Coordinates of C-alpha atoms in Angstrom, one line a residue:
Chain A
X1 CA 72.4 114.4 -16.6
X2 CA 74.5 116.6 -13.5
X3 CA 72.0 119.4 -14.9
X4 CA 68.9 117.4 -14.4
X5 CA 69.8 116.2 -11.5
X6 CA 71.0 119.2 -9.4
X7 CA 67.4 120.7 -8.7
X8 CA 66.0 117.3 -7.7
X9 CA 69.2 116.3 -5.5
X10 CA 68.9 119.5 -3.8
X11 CA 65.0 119.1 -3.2
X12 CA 65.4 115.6 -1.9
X13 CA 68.5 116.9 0.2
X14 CA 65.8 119.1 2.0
X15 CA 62.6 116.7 2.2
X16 CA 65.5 114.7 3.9
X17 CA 66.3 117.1 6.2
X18 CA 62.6 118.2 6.9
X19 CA 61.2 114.5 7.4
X20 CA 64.3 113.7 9.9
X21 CA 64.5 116.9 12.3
X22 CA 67.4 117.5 14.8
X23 CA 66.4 117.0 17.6
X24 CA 66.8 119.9 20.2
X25 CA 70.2 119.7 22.5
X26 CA 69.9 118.2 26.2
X27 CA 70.2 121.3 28.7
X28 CA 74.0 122.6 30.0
X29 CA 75.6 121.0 27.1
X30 CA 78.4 122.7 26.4
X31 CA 79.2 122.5 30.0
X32 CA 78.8 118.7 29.9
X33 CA 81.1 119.0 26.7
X34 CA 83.7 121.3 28.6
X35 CA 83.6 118.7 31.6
X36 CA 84.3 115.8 29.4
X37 CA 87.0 117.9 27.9
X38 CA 88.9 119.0 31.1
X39 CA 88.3 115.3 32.4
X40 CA 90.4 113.9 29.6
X41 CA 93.3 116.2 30.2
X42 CA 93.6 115.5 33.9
X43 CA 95.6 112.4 34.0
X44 CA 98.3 114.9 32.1
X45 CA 98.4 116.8 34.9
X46 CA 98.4 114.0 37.5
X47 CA 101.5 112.9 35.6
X48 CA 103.0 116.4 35.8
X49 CA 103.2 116.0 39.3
X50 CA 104.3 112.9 39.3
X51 CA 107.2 114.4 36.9
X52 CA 107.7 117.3 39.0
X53 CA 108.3 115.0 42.2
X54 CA 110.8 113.0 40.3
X55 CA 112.5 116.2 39.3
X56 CA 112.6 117.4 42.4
X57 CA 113.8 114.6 44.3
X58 CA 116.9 114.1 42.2
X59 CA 117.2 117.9 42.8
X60 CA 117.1 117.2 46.1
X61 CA 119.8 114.0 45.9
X62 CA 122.6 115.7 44.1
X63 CA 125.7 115.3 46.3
X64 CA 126.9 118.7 46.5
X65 CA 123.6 120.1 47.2
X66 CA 122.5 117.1 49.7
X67 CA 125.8 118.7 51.8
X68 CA 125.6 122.3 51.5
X69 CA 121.5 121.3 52.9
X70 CA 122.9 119.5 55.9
X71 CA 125.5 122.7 56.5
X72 CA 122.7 125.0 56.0
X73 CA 120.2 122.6 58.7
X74 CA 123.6 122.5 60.6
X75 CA 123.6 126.4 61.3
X76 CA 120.4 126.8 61.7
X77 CA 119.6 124.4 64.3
X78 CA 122.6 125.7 66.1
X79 CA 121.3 129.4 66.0
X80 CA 118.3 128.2 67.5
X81 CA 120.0 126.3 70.0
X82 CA 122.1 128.9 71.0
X83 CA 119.4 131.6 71.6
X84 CA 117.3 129.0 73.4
X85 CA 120.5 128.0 75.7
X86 CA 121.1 132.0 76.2
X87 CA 117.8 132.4 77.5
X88 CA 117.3 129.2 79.1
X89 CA 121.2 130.4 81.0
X90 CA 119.7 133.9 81.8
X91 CA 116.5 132.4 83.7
X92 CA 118.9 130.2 85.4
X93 CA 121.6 132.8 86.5
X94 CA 118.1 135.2 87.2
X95 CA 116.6 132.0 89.5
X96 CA 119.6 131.5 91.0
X97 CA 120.2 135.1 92.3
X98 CA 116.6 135.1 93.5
X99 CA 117.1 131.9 95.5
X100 CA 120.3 133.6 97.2
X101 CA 118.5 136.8 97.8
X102 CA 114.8 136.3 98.6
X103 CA 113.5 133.0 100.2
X104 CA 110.2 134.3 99.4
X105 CA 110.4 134.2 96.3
X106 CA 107.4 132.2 93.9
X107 CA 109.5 129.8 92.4
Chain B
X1 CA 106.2 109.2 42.3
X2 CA 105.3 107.1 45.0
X3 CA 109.3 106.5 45.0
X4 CA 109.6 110.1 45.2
X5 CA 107.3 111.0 47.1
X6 CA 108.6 108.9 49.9
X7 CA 112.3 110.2 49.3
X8 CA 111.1 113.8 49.7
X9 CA 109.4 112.4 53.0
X10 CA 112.4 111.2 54.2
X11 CA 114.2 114.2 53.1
X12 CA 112.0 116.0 55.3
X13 CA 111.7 114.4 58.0
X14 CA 116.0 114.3 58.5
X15 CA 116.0 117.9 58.0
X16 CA 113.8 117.9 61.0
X17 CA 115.6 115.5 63.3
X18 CA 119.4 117.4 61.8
X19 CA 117.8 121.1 63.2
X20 CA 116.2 119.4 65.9
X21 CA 119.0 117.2 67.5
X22 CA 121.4 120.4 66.9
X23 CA 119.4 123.0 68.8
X24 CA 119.1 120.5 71.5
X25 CA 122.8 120.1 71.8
X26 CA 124.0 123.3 71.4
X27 CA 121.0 124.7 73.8
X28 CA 122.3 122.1 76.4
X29 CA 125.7 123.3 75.9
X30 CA 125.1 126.8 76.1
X31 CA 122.8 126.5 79.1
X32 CA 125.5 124.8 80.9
X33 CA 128.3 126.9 79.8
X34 CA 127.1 130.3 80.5
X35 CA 125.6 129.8 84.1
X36 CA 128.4 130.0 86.7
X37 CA 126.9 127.8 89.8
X38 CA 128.9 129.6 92.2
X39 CA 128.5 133.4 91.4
X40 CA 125.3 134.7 92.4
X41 CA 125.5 138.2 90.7
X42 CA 125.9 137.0 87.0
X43 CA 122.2 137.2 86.4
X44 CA 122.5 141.0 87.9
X45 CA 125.8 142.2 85.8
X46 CA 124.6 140.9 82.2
X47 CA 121.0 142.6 82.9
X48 CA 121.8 145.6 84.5
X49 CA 125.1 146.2 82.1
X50 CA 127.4 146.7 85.3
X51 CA 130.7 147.9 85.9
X52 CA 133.3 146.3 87.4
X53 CA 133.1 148.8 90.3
X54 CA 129.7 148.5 90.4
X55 CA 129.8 144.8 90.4
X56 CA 132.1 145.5 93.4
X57 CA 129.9 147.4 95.0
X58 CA 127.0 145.7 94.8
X59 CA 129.2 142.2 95.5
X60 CA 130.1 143.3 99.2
X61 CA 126.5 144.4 99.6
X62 CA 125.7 140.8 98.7
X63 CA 127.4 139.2 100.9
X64 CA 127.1 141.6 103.8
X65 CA 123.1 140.4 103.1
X66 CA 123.5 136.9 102.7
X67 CA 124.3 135.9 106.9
X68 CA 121.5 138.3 107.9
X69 CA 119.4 136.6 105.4
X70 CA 120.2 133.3 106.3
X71 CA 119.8 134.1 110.3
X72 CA 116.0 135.0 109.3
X73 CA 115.2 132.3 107.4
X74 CA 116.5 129.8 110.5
X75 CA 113.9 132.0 112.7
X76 CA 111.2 131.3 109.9
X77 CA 111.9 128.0 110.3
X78 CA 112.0 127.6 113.8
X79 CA 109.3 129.3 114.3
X80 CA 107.0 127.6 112.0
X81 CA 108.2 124.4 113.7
X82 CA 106.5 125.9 116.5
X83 CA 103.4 126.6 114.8
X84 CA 103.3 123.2 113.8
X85 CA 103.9 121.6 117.1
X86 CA 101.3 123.8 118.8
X87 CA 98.8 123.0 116.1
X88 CA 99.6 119.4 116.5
X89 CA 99.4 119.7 120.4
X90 CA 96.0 121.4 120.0
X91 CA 92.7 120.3 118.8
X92 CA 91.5 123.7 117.6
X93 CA 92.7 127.6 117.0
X94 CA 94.0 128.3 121.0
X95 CA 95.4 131.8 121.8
X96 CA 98.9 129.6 122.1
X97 CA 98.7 129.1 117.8
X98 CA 97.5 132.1 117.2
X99 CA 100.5 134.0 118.7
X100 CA 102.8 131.4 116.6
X101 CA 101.1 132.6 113.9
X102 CA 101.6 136.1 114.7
X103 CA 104.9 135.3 115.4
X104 CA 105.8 133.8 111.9
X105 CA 104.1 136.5 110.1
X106 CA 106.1 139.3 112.1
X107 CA 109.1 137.7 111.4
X108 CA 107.9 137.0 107.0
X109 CA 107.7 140.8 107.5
X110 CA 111.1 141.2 109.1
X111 CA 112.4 139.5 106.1
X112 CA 110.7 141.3 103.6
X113 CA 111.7 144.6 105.3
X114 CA 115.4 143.5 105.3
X115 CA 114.9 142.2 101.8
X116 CA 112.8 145.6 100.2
X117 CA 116.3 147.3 102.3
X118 CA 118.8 145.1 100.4
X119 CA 117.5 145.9 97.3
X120 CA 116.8 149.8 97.9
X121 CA 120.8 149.6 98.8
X122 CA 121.8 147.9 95.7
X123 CA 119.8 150.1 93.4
X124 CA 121.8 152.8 94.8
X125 CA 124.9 151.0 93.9
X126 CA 123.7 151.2 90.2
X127 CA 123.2 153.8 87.6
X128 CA 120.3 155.2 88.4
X129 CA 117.8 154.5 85.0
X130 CA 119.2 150.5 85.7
X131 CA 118.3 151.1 89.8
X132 CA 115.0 151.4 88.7
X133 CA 114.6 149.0 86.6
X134 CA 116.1 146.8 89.6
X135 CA 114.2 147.8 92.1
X136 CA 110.6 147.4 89.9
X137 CA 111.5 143.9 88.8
X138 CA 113.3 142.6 92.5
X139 CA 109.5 143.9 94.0
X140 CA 107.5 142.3 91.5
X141 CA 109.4 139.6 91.8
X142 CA 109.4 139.1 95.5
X143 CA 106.4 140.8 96.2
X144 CA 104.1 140.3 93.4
X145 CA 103.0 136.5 94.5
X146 CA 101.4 137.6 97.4
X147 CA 99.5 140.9 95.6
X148 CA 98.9 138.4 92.6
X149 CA 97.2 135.9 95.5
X150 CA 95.5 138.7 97.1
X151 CA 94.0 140.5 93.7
X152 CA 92.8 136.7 92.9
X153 CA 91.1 136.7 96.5
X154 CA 89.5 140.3 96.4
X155 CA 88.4 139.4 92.4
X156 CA 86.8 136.1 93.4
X157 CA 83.4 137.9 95.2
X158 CA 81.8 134.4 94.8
X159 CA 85.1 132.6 96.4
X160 CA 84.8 130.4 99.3
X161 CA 86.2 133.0 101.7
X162 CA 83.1 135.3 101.0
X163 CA 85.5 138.5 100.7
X164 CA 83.6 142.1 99.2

């Protein structure tokens, strides 16, 4: 019976096919497929930031770095402070020579 | 990660107000610190790199300029007290305000003559690359308003004055 069968399964297989064609694909469809694609991993990457935050934050909260940070902010704002005050001392000592030595001086 | 996110903010914004707060401080204290309110020359030894002799020097210079000084700003004074008083007096430009006039600008010029002399002096009493440098920077400084007012005056062709 499979060897009667074969031809005629075969040949219905194809009138099939001929009577019900595929129907052409819609324009850009792989891109709509690649779209669909990236859109469904994006919520993984929202929630890798979200990860990396947390990460980051603990980071951020351990005790021994939370100190050494406020040293490091320590020094550095008194760098700053100290090259602003020398300056700022400098165009005081400069204004008040010029006030001793020239009344006519644009102040 | 809203949790977070808000930590980090607040992270960030302490790190801000720690540098901020601290160069504020240690700017005051500098400032206040390094300026000595009585010495007049501090300005000239740290820029110019003096000597002590040189300090010396130029110190009794100082204060062999500082009376003289102070005797022509009194007649500056005075004698644009006068100016005002004969313009008050007046109704309009009489040859009595003019010569006031005259007579405060001779005596500005006295004092920037005396000054220009002070500061040729001191130059002389420093090494002379830093005399230089002195003397360029006390003229620019005491001079430079009125050729910065004059330039804007002579510039300004459309100004009210009408000047070409």
């Amino acid at each position: 019976m499979t060897d009667q069968s074969e031809p005629s399964d075969r040949l219905l297989g194809a009138l099939v096919r001929a009577a019900r064609p595929a129907p052409p694909l819609p324009p850009r469809f792989r891109e709509a497929v690649w779209q669909r694609l990236e859109s469904a991993q994006a919520p993984r990457r929202a929630a890798s930031v979200a990860e990396w935050l947390d990460r980051a934050a603990a980071w951020l909260l351990r005790p021994g770095l939370a100190l050494a940070g406020v040293a490091a902010l320590l020094l550095v704002g008194t760098a700053i402070g100290v090259v602003q005050g020398t300056n700022l001392a400098d165009e005081r000592a400069k204004q008040q020579y010029l006030t001793a030595v020239s009344p006519l001086t644009n102040r | 990660m809203r949790r977070s996110l808000l930590i980090l903010l607040a992270i960030g914004l302490a790190s801000a107000a720690i540098v901020g707060l601290t160069s504020a401080l240690a700017r005051h204290l500098c400032a206040q610190h390094l300026v000595r309110p009585g010495d007049d020359l501090a300005w000239l030894r740290r820029e110019f790199g003096l000597r002590q002799s040189e300090l010396e020097r130029i110190r009794q210079l100082h204060e062999g300029y500082l009376p003289r000084c102070r005797e022509m700003c009194e007649r500056i004074a005075a004698s644009k007290q006068d100016l005002q008083a004969a313009l008050a007096a007046s109704n309009g430009l009489t040859p009595e305000t003019e010569q006031k006039l005259a007579e405060v600008g001779a005596l500005r010029a006295q004092c920037q003559a005396q000054m220009l002399r002070h500061f040729h002096e001191v130059s002389q009493a420093m090494p002379p690359e830093q005399g230089r440098r002195y003397l360029t920077e006390m003229q620019r400084l005491t001079l430079g308003f009125h050729e910065q007012f004059e330039d804007t005056m002579s510039r300004n062709e459309a100004g009210p004055h009408g000047h070409r």
